[in-house]
mmCIF file of C-alpha atoms in Angstrom:
data_model
loop_
_atom_site.group_PDB
_atom_site.id
_atom_site.type_symbol
_atom_site.label_atom_id
_atom_site.label_comp_id
_atom_site.label_asym_id
_atom_site.label_seq_id
_atom_site.Cartn_x
_atom_site.Cartn_y
_atom_site.Cartn_z
ATOM 1 C CA MET A 1 -34.869 -39.287 -25.521
ATOM 2 C CA ASN A 2 -37.118 -42.384 -25.111
ATOM 3 C CA ARG A 3 -40.823 -42.126 -24.396
ATOM 4 C CA ARG A 4 -40.567 -43.225 -20.757
ATOM 5 C CA SER A 5 -37.894 -40.694 -19.848
ATOM 6 C CA THR A 6 -39.750 -37.974 -21.753
ATOM 7 C CA LEU A 7 -42.961 -38.616 -19.803
ATOM 8 C CA ALA A 8 -41.047 -38.743 -16.541
ATOM 9 C CA LEU A 9 -39.347 -35.448 -17.255
ATOM 10 C CA LEU A 10 -42.618 -33.816 -18.295
ATOM 11 C CA ALA A 11 -44.321 -35.017 -15.117
ATOM 12 C CA SER A 12 -41.411 -33.740 -13.083
ATOM 13 C CA ALA A 13 -41.587 -30.375 -14.771
ATOM 14 C CA ILE A 14 -45.325 -29.991 -14.143
ATOM 15 C CA LEU A 15 -45.267 -31.209 -10.535
ATOM 16 C CA ALA A 16 -42.181 -29.204 -9.647
ATOM 17 C CA PHE A 17 -44.119 -25.982 -9.238
ATOM 18 C CA THR A 18 -43.727 -26.059 -5.460
ATOM 19 C CA ALA A 19 -42.193 -23.602 -3.023
ATOM 20 C CA SER A 20 -38.700 -24.760 -3.898
ATOM 21 C CA ALA A 21 -39.374 -24.631 -7.636
ATOM 22 C CA ASN A 22 -40.981 -21.227 -7.292
ATOM 23 C CA ALA A 23 -37.800 -19.987 -5.641
ATOM 24 C CA GLN A 24 -35.839 -21.050 -8.696
ATOM 25 C CA SER A 25 -37.896 -18.996 -11.127
ATOM 26 C CA THR A 26 -39.437 -15.543 -11.214
ATOM 27 C CA LEU A 27 -42.205 -16.796 -13.495
ATOM 28 C CA LYS A 28 -45.180 -16.225 -11.224
ATOM 29 C CA ASN A 29 -47.650 -18.314 -13.231
ATOM 30 C CA ALA A 30 -45.404 -21.130 -14.431
ATOM 31 C CA THR A 31 -46.691 -24.654 -13.867
ATOM 32 C CA PHE A 32 -43.213 -26.009 -14.497
ATOM 33 C CA ASP A 33 -39.679 -25.666 -13.205
ATOM 34 C CA VAL A 34 -37.700 -23.625 -15.722
ATOM 35 C CA SER A 35 -34.418 -24.945 -14.330
ATOM 36 C CA LYS A 36 -35.325 -28.430 -15.606
ATOM 37 C CA ILE A 37 -35.629 -27.238 -19.228
ATOM 38 C CA THR A 38 -32.596 -27.490 -21.482
ATOM 39 C CA ARG A 39 -31.936 -27.014 -25.160
ATOM 40 C CA ASP A 40 -31.951 -30.788 -25.599
ATOM 41 C CA ASN A 41 -35.338 -31.424 -23.991
ATOM 42 C CA PHE A 42 -36.954 -28.089 -24.943
ATOM 43 C CA TYR A 43 -39.411 -29.381 -27.528
ATOM 44 C CA ASP A 44 -40.317 -32.514 -25.542
ATOM 45 C CA VAL A 45 -41.185 -30.485 -22.448
ATOM 46 C CA VAL A 46 -42.276 -27.054 -23.636
ATOM 47 C CA VAL A 47 -44.514 -27.946 -26.577
ATOM 48 C CA PRO A 48 -47.039 -29.959 -24.487
ATOM 49 C CA LEU A 49 -47.037 -27.244 -21.812
ATOM 50 C CA ALA A 50 -47.545 -24.494 -24.392
ATOM 51 C CA LYS A 51 -50.395 -26.398 -26.039
ATOM 52 C CA ALA A 52 -52.008 -26.858 -22.647
ATOM 53 C CA GLU A 53 -51.838 -23.078 -22.116
ATOM 54 C CA GLY A 54 -53.546 -22.716 -25.482
ATOM 55 C CA ARG A 55 -52.670 -19.153 -26.347
ATOM 56 C CA VAL A 56 -50.010 -16.475 -26.091
ATOM 57 C CA VAL A 57 -50.321 -12.691 -26.043
ATOM 58 C CA MET A 58 -47.721 -10.780 -28.042
ATOM 59 C CA TYR A 59 -46.933 -7.051 -27.981
ATOM 60 C CA ASN A 60 -45.050 -5.297 -30.787
ATOM 61 C CA PHE A 61 -43.624 -1.816 -30.189
ATOM 62 C CA ALA A 62 -42.553 -1.260 -33.828
ATOM 63 C CA GLY A 63 -45.679 -0.307 -35.741
ATOM 64 C CA SER A 64 -44.167 -0.842 -39.183
ATOM 65 C CA PHE A 65 -43.450 -4.497 -38.315
ATOM 66 C CA ALA A 66 -47.071 -5.618 -37.938
ATOM 67 C CA GLN A 67 -47.386 -7.353 -41.312
ATOM 68 C CA MET A 68 -43.989 -8.990 -40.929
ATOM 69 C CA TRP A 69 -44.922 -10.532 -37.573
ATOM 70 C CA ASN A 70 -48.326 -11.678 -38.768
ATOM 71 C CA GLU A 71 -47.235 -13.189 -42.073
ATOM 72 C CA GLY A 72 -43.794 -14.474 -41.155
ATOM 73 C CA LEU A 73 -44.198 -15.582 -37.536
ATOM 74 C CA ILE A 74 -47.738 -15.711 -36.186
ATOM 75 C CA LYS A 75 -49.588 -17.519 -38.980
ATOM 76 C CA PRO A 76 -46.900 -20.235 -39.351
ATOM 77 C CA PHE A 77 -46.717 -20.616 -35.550
ATOM 78 C CA GLU A 78 -50.459 -21.058 -35.178
ATOM 79 C CA LYS A 79 -50.521 -23.584 -38.018
ATOM 80 C CA LYS A 80 -47.555 -25.530 -36.651
ATOM 81 C CA TYR A 81 -48.597 -25.729 -32.994
ATOM 82 C CA GLY A 82 -52.330 -24.937 -32.917
ATOM 83 C CA ILE A 83 -51.706 -22.225 -30.330
ATOM 84 C CA LYS A 84 -53.595 -18.953 -30.737
ATOM 85 C CA VAL A 85 -51.511 -15.753 -30.814
ATOM 86 C CA GLU A 86 -53.278 -12.610 -29.623
ATOM 87 C CA TYR A 87 -51.309 -9.747 -31.153
ATOM 88 C CA SER A 88 -51.292 -6.018 -30.377
ATOM 89 C CA ASP A 89 -49.267 -3.049 -31.570
ATOM 90 C CA VAL A 90 -48.240 -0.822 -28.670
ATOM 91 C CA LYS A 91 -46.182 2.267 -27.956
ATOM 92 C CA GLY A 92 -43.031 1.022 -26.281
ATOM 93 C CA ASP A 93 -42.692 3.612 -23.502
ATOM 94 C CA GLN A 94 -46.374 3.381 -22.574
ATOM 95 C CA ALA A 95 -46.292 -0.426 -22.524
ATOM 96 C CA ASN A 96 -43.142 -0.365 -20.378
ATOM 97 C CA GLN A 97 -44.801 1.894 -17.824
ATOM 98 C CA GLN A 98 -47.911 -0.283 -17.849
ATOM 99 C CA LEU A 99 -45.861 -3.399 -17.107
ATOM 100 C CA ILE A 100 -43.943 -1.621 -14.349
ATOM 101 C CA ALA A 101 -47.177 -0.508 -12.672
ATOM 102 C CA ILE A 102 -48.704 -3.982 -12.973
ATOM 103 C CA GLN A 103 -45.562 -5.593 -11.577
ATOM 104 C CA LYS A 104 -45.611 -3.270 -8.563
ATOM 105 C CA ALA A 105 -49.278 -4.105 -7.984
ATOM 106 C CA GLY A 106 -48.546 -7.844 -8.083
ATOM 107 C CA GLN A 107 -51.020 -8.403 -10.909
ATOM 108 C CA ASN A 108 -50.765 -10.665 -13.946
ATOM 109 C CA ALA A 109 -49.149 -9.162 -17.027
ATOM 110 C CA PRO A 110 -51.389 -8.477 -20.039
ATOM 111 C CA VAL A 111 -48.640 -9.781 -22.355
ATOM 112 C CA ASP A 112 -46.556 -12.944 -22.516
ATOM 113 C CA ALA A 113 -44.006 -12.175 -25.268
ATOM 114 C CA PHE A 114 -43.070 -8.515 -25.743
ATOM 115 C CA PHE A 115 -40.989 -7.299 -28.690
ATOM 116 C CA ASP A 116 -39.545 -4.164 -27.109
ATOM 117 C CA GLY A 117 -36.982 -1.489 -27.893
ATOM 118 C CA GLY A 118 -33.317 -2.212 -27.320
ATOM 119 C CA GLY A 119 -32.968 0.629 -24.841
ATOM 120 C CA SER A 120 -35.683 -0.674 -22.523
ATOM 121 C CA TYR A 121 -33.665 -3.177 -20.520
ATOM 122 C CA PRO A 122 -32.377 -0.844 -17.758
ATOM 123 C CA VAL A 123 -35.800 0.496 -16.767
ATOM 124 C CA LEU A 124 -37.602 -2.862 -17.010
ATOM 125 C CA SER A 125 -34.933 -4.846 -15.186
ATOM 126 C CA ALA A 126 -34.730 -2.251 -12.403
ATOM 127 C CA ALA A 127 -38.474 -2.725 -11.849
ATOM 128 C CA ASN A 128 -38.159 -6.567 -11.900
ATOM 129 C CA VAL A 129 -40.495 -6.778 -14.884
ATOM 130 C CA ILE A 130 -38.372 -9.219 -16.902
ATOM 131 C CA ALA A 131 -38.579 -12.907 -16.003
ATOM 132 C CA ASN A 132 -35.297 -14.383 -14.827
ATOM 133 C CA VAL A 133 -35.235 -17.014 -17.570
ATOM 134 C CA ASP A 134 -32.025 -17.530 -19.533
ATOM 135 C CA LEU A 135 -33.623 -17.809 -22.953
ATOM 136 C CA GLY A 136 -30.192 -17.629 -24.547
ATOM 137 C CA SER A 137 -29.194 -20.930 -22.957
ATOM 138 C CA VAL A 138 -32.546 -22.722 -23.269
ATOM 139 C CA LEU A 139 -34.085 -21.882 -26.639
ATOM 140 C CA PRO A 140 -32.738 -24.172 -29.395
ATOM 141 C CA ASN A 141 -32.814 -21.465 -32.057
ATOM 142 C CA LEU A 142 -30.533 -19.227 -29.997
ATOM 143 C CA ALA A 143 -27.737 -21.800 -29.935
ATOM 144 C CA THR A 144 -25.671 -20.013 -32.589
ATOM 145 C CA VAL A 145 -26.499 -16.441 -31.533
ATOM 146 C CA PRO A 146 -23.327 -14.714 -30.243
ATOM 147 C CA ALA A 147 -23.087 -13.635 -26.607
ATOM 148 C CA GLU A 148 -23.243 -9.957 -27.566
ATOM 149 C CA PHE A 149 -26.869 -10.422 -28.575
ATOM 150 C CA LYS A 150 -28.082 -12.558 -25.678
ATOM 151 C CA ASP A 151 -25.747 -12.382 -22.659
ATOM 152 C CA VAL A 152 -24.168 -8.911 -22.627
ATOM 153 C CA VAL A 153 -26.421 -6.599 -24.638
ATOM 154 C CA PHE A 154 -25.361 -2.963 -25.135
ATOM 155 C CA GLY A 155 -22.850 -3.402 -22.347
ATOM 156 C CA LYS A 156 -25.429 -4.734 -19.864
ATOM 157 C CA GLU A 157 -25.333 -8.221 -18.348
ATOM 158 C CA VAL A 158 -28.772 -9.523 -19.289
ATOM 159 C CA HIS A 159 -28.075 -13.258 -18.716
ATOM 160 C CA GLY A 160 -30.184 -14.382 -21.658
ATOM 161 C CA THR A 161 -33.342 -12.602 -20.494
ATOM 162 C CA PHE A 162 -33.283 -9.892 -23.204
ATOM 163 C CA PRO A 163 -32.151 -11.569 -26.450
ATOM 164 C CA ILE A 164 -31.839 -9.329 -29.509
ATOM 165 C CA VAL A 165 -34.089 -10.743 -32.231
ATOM 166 C CA HIS A 166 -33.839 -7.816 -34.645
ATOM 167 C CA ARG A 167 -30.775 -5.768 -35.514
ATOM 168 C CA ASN A 168 -31.041 -2.375 -37.189
ATOM 169 C CA GLN A 169 -28.629 0.257 -38.424
ATOM 170 C CA THR A 170 -28.693 4.038 -38.618
ATOM 171 C CA ALA A 171 -27.328 5.454 -41.854
ATOM 172 C CA ILE A 172 -27.210 8.388 -44.231
ATOM 173 C CA GLY A 173 -29.814 7.990 -46.954
ATOM 174 C CA TYR A 174 -29.979 9.912 -50.213
ATOM 175 C CA ASP A 175 -31.726 10.083 -53.574
ATOM 176 C CA SER A 176 -29.031 9.047 -56.041
ATOM 177 C CA ALA A 177 -30.981 10.677 -58.888
ATOM 178 C CA LEU A 178 -30.372 14.076 -57.305
ATOM 179 C CA ILE A 179 -26.733 13.804 -56.239
ATOM 180 C CA ASP A 180 -23.723 12.596 -58.197
ATOM 181 C CA ALA A 181 -21.888 9.609 -56.732
ATOM 182 C CA LYS A 182 -18.701 11.685 -56.426
ATOM 183 C CA ASP A 183 -20.534 14.240 -54.268
ATOM 184 C CA VAL A 184 -21.924 11.766 -51.699
ATOM 185 C CA PRO A 185 -20.173 12.585 -48.382
ATOM 186 C CA THR A 186 -17.834 9.927 -47.045
ATOM 187 C CA ASP A 187 -17.161 11.425 -43.587
ATOM 188 C CA PHE A 188 -18.722 13.872 -41.136
ATOM 189 C CA ASP A 189 -16.672 16.856 -42.290
ATOM 190 C CA GLU A 190 -17.754 16.302 -45.878
ATOM 191 C CA LEU A 191 -21.373 15.956 -44.755
ATOM 192 C CA LEU A 192 -21.255 19.318 -42.983
ATOM 193 C CA ALA A 193 -19.649 20.948 -46.019
ATOM 194 C CA TRP A 194 -22.291 19.442 -48.332
ATOM 195 C CA SER A 195 -25.119 20.706 -46.082
ATOM 196 C CA GLU A 196 -23.636 24.210 -45.985
ATOM 197 C CA LYS A 197 -23.367 24.190 -49.783
ATOM 198 C CA ASN A 198 -26.939 22.858 -50.153
ATOM 199 C CA PRO A 199 -29.076 24.584 -47.485
ATOM 200 C CA LYS A 200 -32.165 22.735 -46.259
ATOM 201 C CA LYS A 201 -31.367 19.713 -48.431
ATOM 202 C CA PHE A 202 -29.993 17.601 -45.575
ATOM 203 C CA ALA A 203 -32.748 16.484 -43.182
ATOM 204 C CA VAL A 204 -31.787 15.624 -39.607
ATOM 205 C CA THR A 205 -34.253 13.889 -37.322
ATOM 206 C CA LEU A 206 -34.194 15.601 -33.939
ATOM 207 C CA PRO A 207 -32.629 13.142 -31.460
ATOM 208 C CA SER A 208 -35.526 13.613 -29.054
ATOM 209 C CA LYS A 209 -38.006 12.711 -31.814
ATOM 210 C CA GLY A 210 -36.452 9.685 -33.509
ATOM 211 C CA GLY A 211 -33.715 7.114 -33.198
ATOM 212 C CA SER A 212 -32.052 7.925 -36.499
ATOM 213 C CA GLY A 213 -31.292 11.375 -35.105
ATOM 214 C CA GLY A 214 -30.214 9.949 -31.763
ATOM 215 C CA GLY A 215 -27.929 7.496 -33.517
ATOM 216 C CA PHE A 216 -26.496 10.291 -35.646
ATOM 217 C CA LEU A 217 -25.788 12.339 -32.511
ATOM 218 C CA GLN A 218 -23.951 9.435 -30.885
ATOM 219 C CA SER A 219 -22.029 8.831 -34.114
ATOM 220 C CA VAL A 220 -20.924 12.474 -34.336
ATOM 221 C CA ALA A 221 -19.832 12.388 -30.681
ATOM 222 C CA LEU A 222 -17.747 9.255 -31.237
ATOM 223 C CA ASN A 223 -16.187 10.783 -34.353
ATOM 224 C CA TYR A 224 -15.109 14.084 -32.767
ATOM 225 C CA THR A 225 -13.852 12.881 -29.365
ATOM 226 C CA THR A 226 -10.719 11.007 -28.339
ATOM 227 C CA GLY A 227 -9.129 9.378 -25.308
ATOM 228 C CA ALA A 228 -11.034 9.377 -22.025
ATOM 229 C CA CYS A 229 -13.858 11.452 -23.520
ATOM 230 C CA HIS A 230 -14.406 8.928 -26.299
ATOM 231 C CA ASP A 231 -14.234 6.045 -23.814
ATOM 232 C CA ARG A 232 -16.830 7.704 -21.592
ATOM 233 C CA LEU A 233 -19.322 7.631 -24.457
ATOM 234 C CA THR A 234 -19.139 3.837 -24.491
ATOM 235 C CA ASP A 235 -19.151 3.339 -20.714
ATOM 236 C CA TYR A 236 -22.313 1.356 -19.992
ATOM 237 C CA SER A 237 -21.762 1.197 -16.238
ATOM 238 C CA LYS A 238 -22.932 4.732 -15.453
ATOM 239 C CA SER A 239 -26.394 5.677 -14.251
ATOM 240 C CA ARG A 240 -28.747 7.856 -16.260
ATOM 241 C CA GLU A 241 -28.134 10.706 -13.820
ATOM 242 C CA GLU A 242 -24.360 10.369 -14.135
ATOM 243 C CA ASN A 243 -24.632 10.429 -17.919
ATOM 244 C CA ASP A 244 -26.878 13.494 -17.814
ATOM 245 C CA ASP A 245 -24.476 15.395 -15.565
ATOM 246 C CA TRP A 246 -21.440 14.471 -17.647
ATOM 247 C CA ALA A 247 -22.986 15.330 -21.010
ATOM 248 C CA MET A 248 -24.151 18.696 -19.725
ATOM 249 C CA SER A 249 -20.895 19.717 -18.070
ATOM 250 C CA ASP A 250 -17.795 18.122 -19.611
ATOM 251 C CA PRO A 251 -15.916 20.552 -21.922
ATOM 252 C CA CYS A 252 -14.492 17.645 -23.934
ATOM 253 C CA LEU A 253 -17.816 17.527 -25.810
ATOM 254 C CA GLN A 254 -17.502 21.072 -27.121
ATOM 255 C CA PRO A 255 -16.427 19.879 -30.614
ATOM 256 C CA VAL A 256 -19.747 18.007 -30.785
ATOM 257 C CA TRP A 257 -21.781 21.108 -29.934
ATOM 258 C CA ASP A 258 -19.714 23.159 -32.380
ATOM 259 C CA TYR A 259 -20.460 20.660 -35.150
ATOM 260 C CA PHE A 260 -24.210 20.754 -34.570
ATOM 261 C CA SER A 261 -24.252 24.532 -34.190
ATOM 262 C CA LYS A 262 -22.847 24.768 -37.704
ATOM 263 C CA LEU A 263 -24.931 21.909 -39.130
ATOM 264 C CA PHE A 264 -28.245 23.216 -37.813
ATOM 265 C CA GLU A 265 -27.714 26.534 -39.579
ATOM 266 C CA SER A 266 -28.091 24.785 -42.932
ATOM 267 C CA ALA A 267 -29.896 21.480 -42.224
ATOM 268 C CA GLU A 268 -33.642 20.892 -42.113
ATOM 269 C CA LEU A 269 -34.686 19.599 -38.665
ATOM 270 C CA THR A 270 -37.556 17.101 -38.555
ATOM 271 C CA ASN A 271 -39.844 15.795 -35.845
ATOM 272 C CA GLY A 272 -39.527 12.112 -36.652
ATOM 273 C CA ASN A 273 -37.893 9.399 -38.729
ATOM 274 C CA ALA A 274 -40.879 9.270 -41.091
ATOM 275 C CA ASP A 275 -40.824 13.048 -41.541
ATOM 276 C CA THR A 276 -37.227 12.847 -42.751
ATOM 277 C CA LEU A 277 -38.052 10.167 -45.317
ATOM 278 C CA ASN A 278 -41.142 12.050 -46.466
ATOM 279 C CA LEU A 279 -39.056 15.147 -47.181
ATOM 280 C CA ILE A 280 -36.729 13.078 -49.355
ATOM 281 C CA ASN A 281 -39.641 11.368 -51.097
ATOM 282 C CA ASN A 282 -41.154 14.769 -51.890
ATOM 283 C CA LYS A 283 -37.755 16.016 -53.137
ATOM 284 C CA GLN A 284 -37.711 18.780 -50.551
ATOM 285 C CA ALA A 285 -34.552 17.162 -49.201
ATOM 286 C CA VAL A 286 -31.893 15.124 -50.979
ATOM 287 C CA MET A 287 -30.249 13.434 -48.015
ATOM 288 C CA GLY A 288 -31.097 12.602 -44.397
ATOM 289 C CA THR A 289 -30.559 10.520 -41.272
ATOM 290 C CA VAL A 290 -32.348 7.164 -41.578
ATOM 291 C CA TRP A 291 -32.811 3.636 -40.258
ATOM 292 C CA GLU A 292 -32.007 0.927 -42.789
ATOM 293 C CA ASP A 293 -35.057 -1.195 -41.913
ATOM 294 C CA HIS A 294 -37.388 1.838 -41.925
ATOM 295 C CA VAL A 295 -36.200 2.683 -45.436
ATOM 296 C CA MET A 296 -37.207 -0.795 -46.598
ATOM 297 C CA THR A 297 -40.727 -0.236 -45.237
ATOM 298 C CA PHE A 298 -41.043 3.025 -47.159
ATOM 299 C CA LEU A 299 -39.691 1.462 -50.336
ATOM 300 C CA ALA A 300 -42.138 -1.433 -50.080
ATOM 301 C CA ASP A 301 -44.989 1.054 -49.790
ATOM 302 C CA LYS A 302 -43.574 3.082 -52.712
ATOM 303 C CA GLU A 303 -43.050 6.068 -50.420
ATOM 304 C CA LEU A 304 -39.437 6.500 -51.526
ATOM 305 C CA PRO A 305 -37.983 6.534 -55.054
ATOM 306 C CA GLU A 306 -36.199 3.407 -56.266
ATOM 307 C CA THR A 307 -33.136 5.627 -56.722
ATOM 308 C CA PHE A 308 -32.824 5.843 -52.920
ATOM 309 C CA LYS A 309 -29.515 4.574 -51.515
ATOM 310 C CA MET A 310 -27.724 4.473 -48.164
ATOM 311 C CA THR A 311 -24.189 4.695 -46.856
ATOM 312 C CA LEU A 312 -22.242 4.849 -43.597
ATOM 313 C CA LEU A 313 -19.715 7.574 -42.870
ATOM 314 C CA LYS A 314 -16.036 7.018 -42.119
ATOM 315 C CA ASN A 315 -15.327 6.104 -38.457
ATOM 316 C CA GLY A 316 -18.756 4.512 -38.255
ATOM 317 C CA GLN A 317 -22.378 5.042 -37.306
ATOM 318 C CA ILE A 318 -24.529 3.580 -34.570
ATOM 319 C CA GLY A 319 -26.243 0.226 -35.003
ATOM 320 C CA SER A 320 -28.794 -1.099 -32.542
ATOM 321 C CA GLY A 321 -31.306 -3.867 -32.018
ATOM 322 C CA ASP A 322 -34.561 -4.799 -30.321
ATOM 323 C CA ALA A 323 -35.387 -7.724 -28.069
ATOM 324 C CA PHE A 324 -38.018 -10.131 -26.826
ATOM 325 C CA ILE A 325 -38.836 -10.404 -23.135
ATOM 326 C CA ILE A 326 -41.146 -12.546 -21.046
ATOM 327 C CA PRO A 327 -42.649 -10.594 -18.110
ATOM 328 C CA ALA A 328 -42.174 -12.238 -14.734
ATOM 329 C CA ASN A 329 -45.956 -12.377 -14.278
ATOM 330 C CA ALA A 330 -46.808 -13.622 -17.786
ATOM 331 C CA VAL A 331 -49.893 -15.872 -17.845
ATOM 332 C CA HIS A 332 -48.699 -18.151 -20.667
ATOM 333 C CA PRO A 333 -44.932 -18.492 -20.168
ATOM 334 C CA ALA A 334 -44.423 -21.820 -21.968
ATOM 335 C CA ALA A 335 -46.228 -20.575 -25.078
ATOM 336 C CA ALA A 336 -44.170 -17.378 -24.873
ATOM 337 C CA MET A 337 -40.937 -19.372 -24.833
ATOM 338 C CA LEU A 338 -42.096 -21.392 -27.831
ATOM 339 C CA LEU A 339 -43.115 -18.293 -29.813
ATOM 340 C CA ILE A 340 -39.842 -16.504 -29.090
ATOM 341 C CA ASN A 341 -37.912 -19.601 -30.129
ATOM 342 C CA GLU A 342 -39.719 -19.556 -33.485
ATOM 343 C CA ALA A 343 -38.826 -15.862 -33.889
ATOM 344 C CA PHE A 344 -35.152 -16.899 -33.870
ATOM 345 C CA SER A 345 -35.645 -19.683 -36.425
ATOM 346 C CA ALA A 346 -33.630 -19.519 -39.630
ATOM 347 C CA ASP A 347 -36.800 -19.365 -41.742
ATOM 348 C CA PHE A 348 -38.264 -16.377 -39.919
ATOM 349 C CA GLN A 349 -34.947 -14.551 -39.616
ATOM 350 C CA ALA A 350 -34.430 -14.879 -43.387
ATOM 351 C CA PHE A 351 -38.010 -13.756 -44.036
ATOM 352 C CA LYS A 352 -37.485 -10.769 -41.744
ATOM 353 C CA MET A 353 -34.326 -9.690 -43.560
ATOM 354 C CA GLU A 354 -35.944 -10.097 -46.957
ATOM 355 C CA THR A 355 -39.028 -8.071 -46.085
ATOM 356 C CA LYS A 356 -37.601 -5.449 -43.723
ATOM 357 C CA ALA A 357 -33.821 -5.329 -44.193
ATOM 358 C CA SER A 358 -33.915 -6.466 -40.595
ATOM 359 C CA ARG A 359 -30.422 -7.660 -39.790
ATOM 360 C CA SER A 360 -30.252 -10.932 -37.897
ATOM 361 C CA PRO A 361 -28.382 -11.814 -34.701
ATOM 362 C CA ARG A 362 -27.740 -15.244 -36.213
ATOM 363 C CA PRO A 363 -24.380 -15.436 -38.018
ATOM 364 C CA ASP A 364 -25.813 -17.836 -40.608
ATOM 365 C CA ILE A 365 -28.412 -15.267 -41.755
ATOM 366 C CA ASP A 366 -26.644 -12.493 -43.662
ATOM 367 C CA GLY A 367 -27.140 -10.367 -46.753
ATOM 368 C CA GLY A 368 -26.568 -13.404 -48.906
ATOM 369 C CA LYS A 369 -30.001 -14.671 -47.869
ATOM 370 C CA VAL A 370 -31.688 -11.641 -49.444
ATOM 371 C CA SER A 371 -32.860 -11.578 -53.052
ATOM 372 C CA ALA A 372 -30.914 -9.403 -55.471
ATOM 373 C CA ASP A 373 -33.970 -7.190 -55.939
ATOM 374 C CA LYS A 374 -34.098 -6.338 -52.216
ATOM 375 C CA ARG A 375 -30.341 -6.398 -51.669
ATOM 376 C CA ARG A 376 -29.829 -3.363 -53.905
ATOM 377 C CA PHE A 377 -31.746 -1.227 -51.420
ATOM 378 C CA MET A 378 -29.706 -2.273 -48.393
ATOM 379 C CA LEU A 379 -26.411 -0.893 -47.133
ATOM 380 C CA PRO A 380 -23.566 -2.085 -49.370
ATOM 381 C CA ASP A 381 -21.116 -4.692 -48.127
ATOM 382 C CA SER A 382 -18.336 -2.101 -48.425
ATOM 383 C CA VAL A 383 -19.633 -0.241 -45.353
ATOM 384 C CA TYR A 384 -21.744 -2.763 -43.399
ATOM 385 C CA PRO A 385 -20.956 -4.313 -40.977
ATOM 386 C CA ALA A 386 -17.441 -2.824 -40.910
ATOM 387 C CA LEU A 387 -18.694 0.682 -40.033
ATOM 388 C CA SER A 388 -21.421 -0.340 -37.585
ATOM 389 C CA LEU A 389 -20.874 0.895 -34.004
ATOM 390 C CA PRO A 390 -22.724 -0.366 -30.884
ATOM 391 C CA ALA A 391 -25.335 1.959 -29.428
ATOM 392 C CA ASN A 392 -25.364 3.301 -25.874
ATOM 393 C CA TRP A 393 -28.919 4.613 -25.611
ATOM 394 C CA PRO A 394 -28.730 5.960 -22.022
ATOM 395 C CA MET A 395 -25.759 8.038 -23.146
ATOM 396 C CA GLY A 396 -27.617 8.971 -26.308
ATOM 397 C CA ASP A 397 -30.504 10.307 -24.220
ATOM 398 C CA ALA A 398 -28.062 12.343 -22.133
ATOM 399 C CA LEU A 399 -26.449 13.806 -25.241
ATOM 400 C CA ALA A 400 -29.873 14.697 -26.640
ATOM 401 C CA LYS A 401 -30.791 16.616 -23.487
ATOM 402 C CA ALA A 402 -27.502 18.505 -23.589
ATOM 403 C CA LEU A 403 -27.980 19.250 -27.294
ATOM 404 C CA GLU A 404 -31.354 20.837 -26.528
ATOM 405 C CA GLU A 405 -29.799 23.261 -24.077
ATOM 406 C CA LYS A 406 -26.434 23.934 -25.693
ATOM 407 C CA VAL A 407 -27.468 24.168 -29.357
ATOM 408 C CA LEU A 408 -31.197 24.008 -30.076
ATOM 409 C CA ALA A 409 -32.151 26.570 -27.418
ATOM 410 C CA GLY A 410 -30.036 29.154 -29.211
ATOM 411 C CA LEU A 411 -31.524 28.681 -32.680
#
């Protein structure tokens, strides 16, 4: 693009914030017409606008990711563009409710770029919190990201507004110094038998207290159901209320409740993902439900033994992911777009995988990008990604509520 056409396009973008331009975008505070931005002109148009805004506010819902964001994304971004990033760790549910309340009140959002949980899209989109900006089609660094991580996410049509920047995987983790390789369970039946033979040595995160337990519950349900019942578990079109009613009442799920009734007689139940890992670190448990990326955090902090390993069970276990959004009433939308684009860069995605075992949505960033020293702590190629199943978190929540009543209430 020559200098004259670049200046003309930039002027057009800035002056286009009129009634007609405003109708094309839900970005309340944009001084530009988002519809005029393309992947080809992104840097020419957005960088000057972002620098004029001068700063960007970022929220992070995953507390263990703070150092990764600061070292791998924020410091390089500030050095590259001279734009200040104001960063805060938040609790995802509380931040979601805050943004919903602010949106209803017609006020400006306190955040511009929000790294939020993968299950947050339904509640935020229903409240019109998420800006109607197709980041998947506009941001240059999302060009190679498959549609399943930017257009249809967890079965929901998100139209590029909720791109998955971080992929994670639930798994079964164990201390290989305390269990022979031949005794490591390979399927759900073997896991139950191992737990019954080794009481209180298998730690299960309660689904209502942590995602590794919720993912395990979904995985068990997918393993022990067939036909229409199995299909219903992966039906993303149903409302939360419909899922709740079905999970509580359909007899086809009885094998799931039977499995957990038996498992909970021998397993150790924990109140969080960290609690499960702490039990294994303290050798009170040998095996447990885990997140792959959370394990890497504990290993880096020397809170797990280097003999810790992970596997996925036959028929698969739930994998998930978390996304970036721009609120519709963000104050610095151009800077937010620029920051999110950098979060999808090859350099940051490789850094993220190396430091957090954080799987990338980019097909060119895989386990081969990770050093041998870190790779040995990640899921082996023999099970990942072949045994990774897509999450359905609204259904997972419904199953967790039913589990409370049908199994946990009777313990």
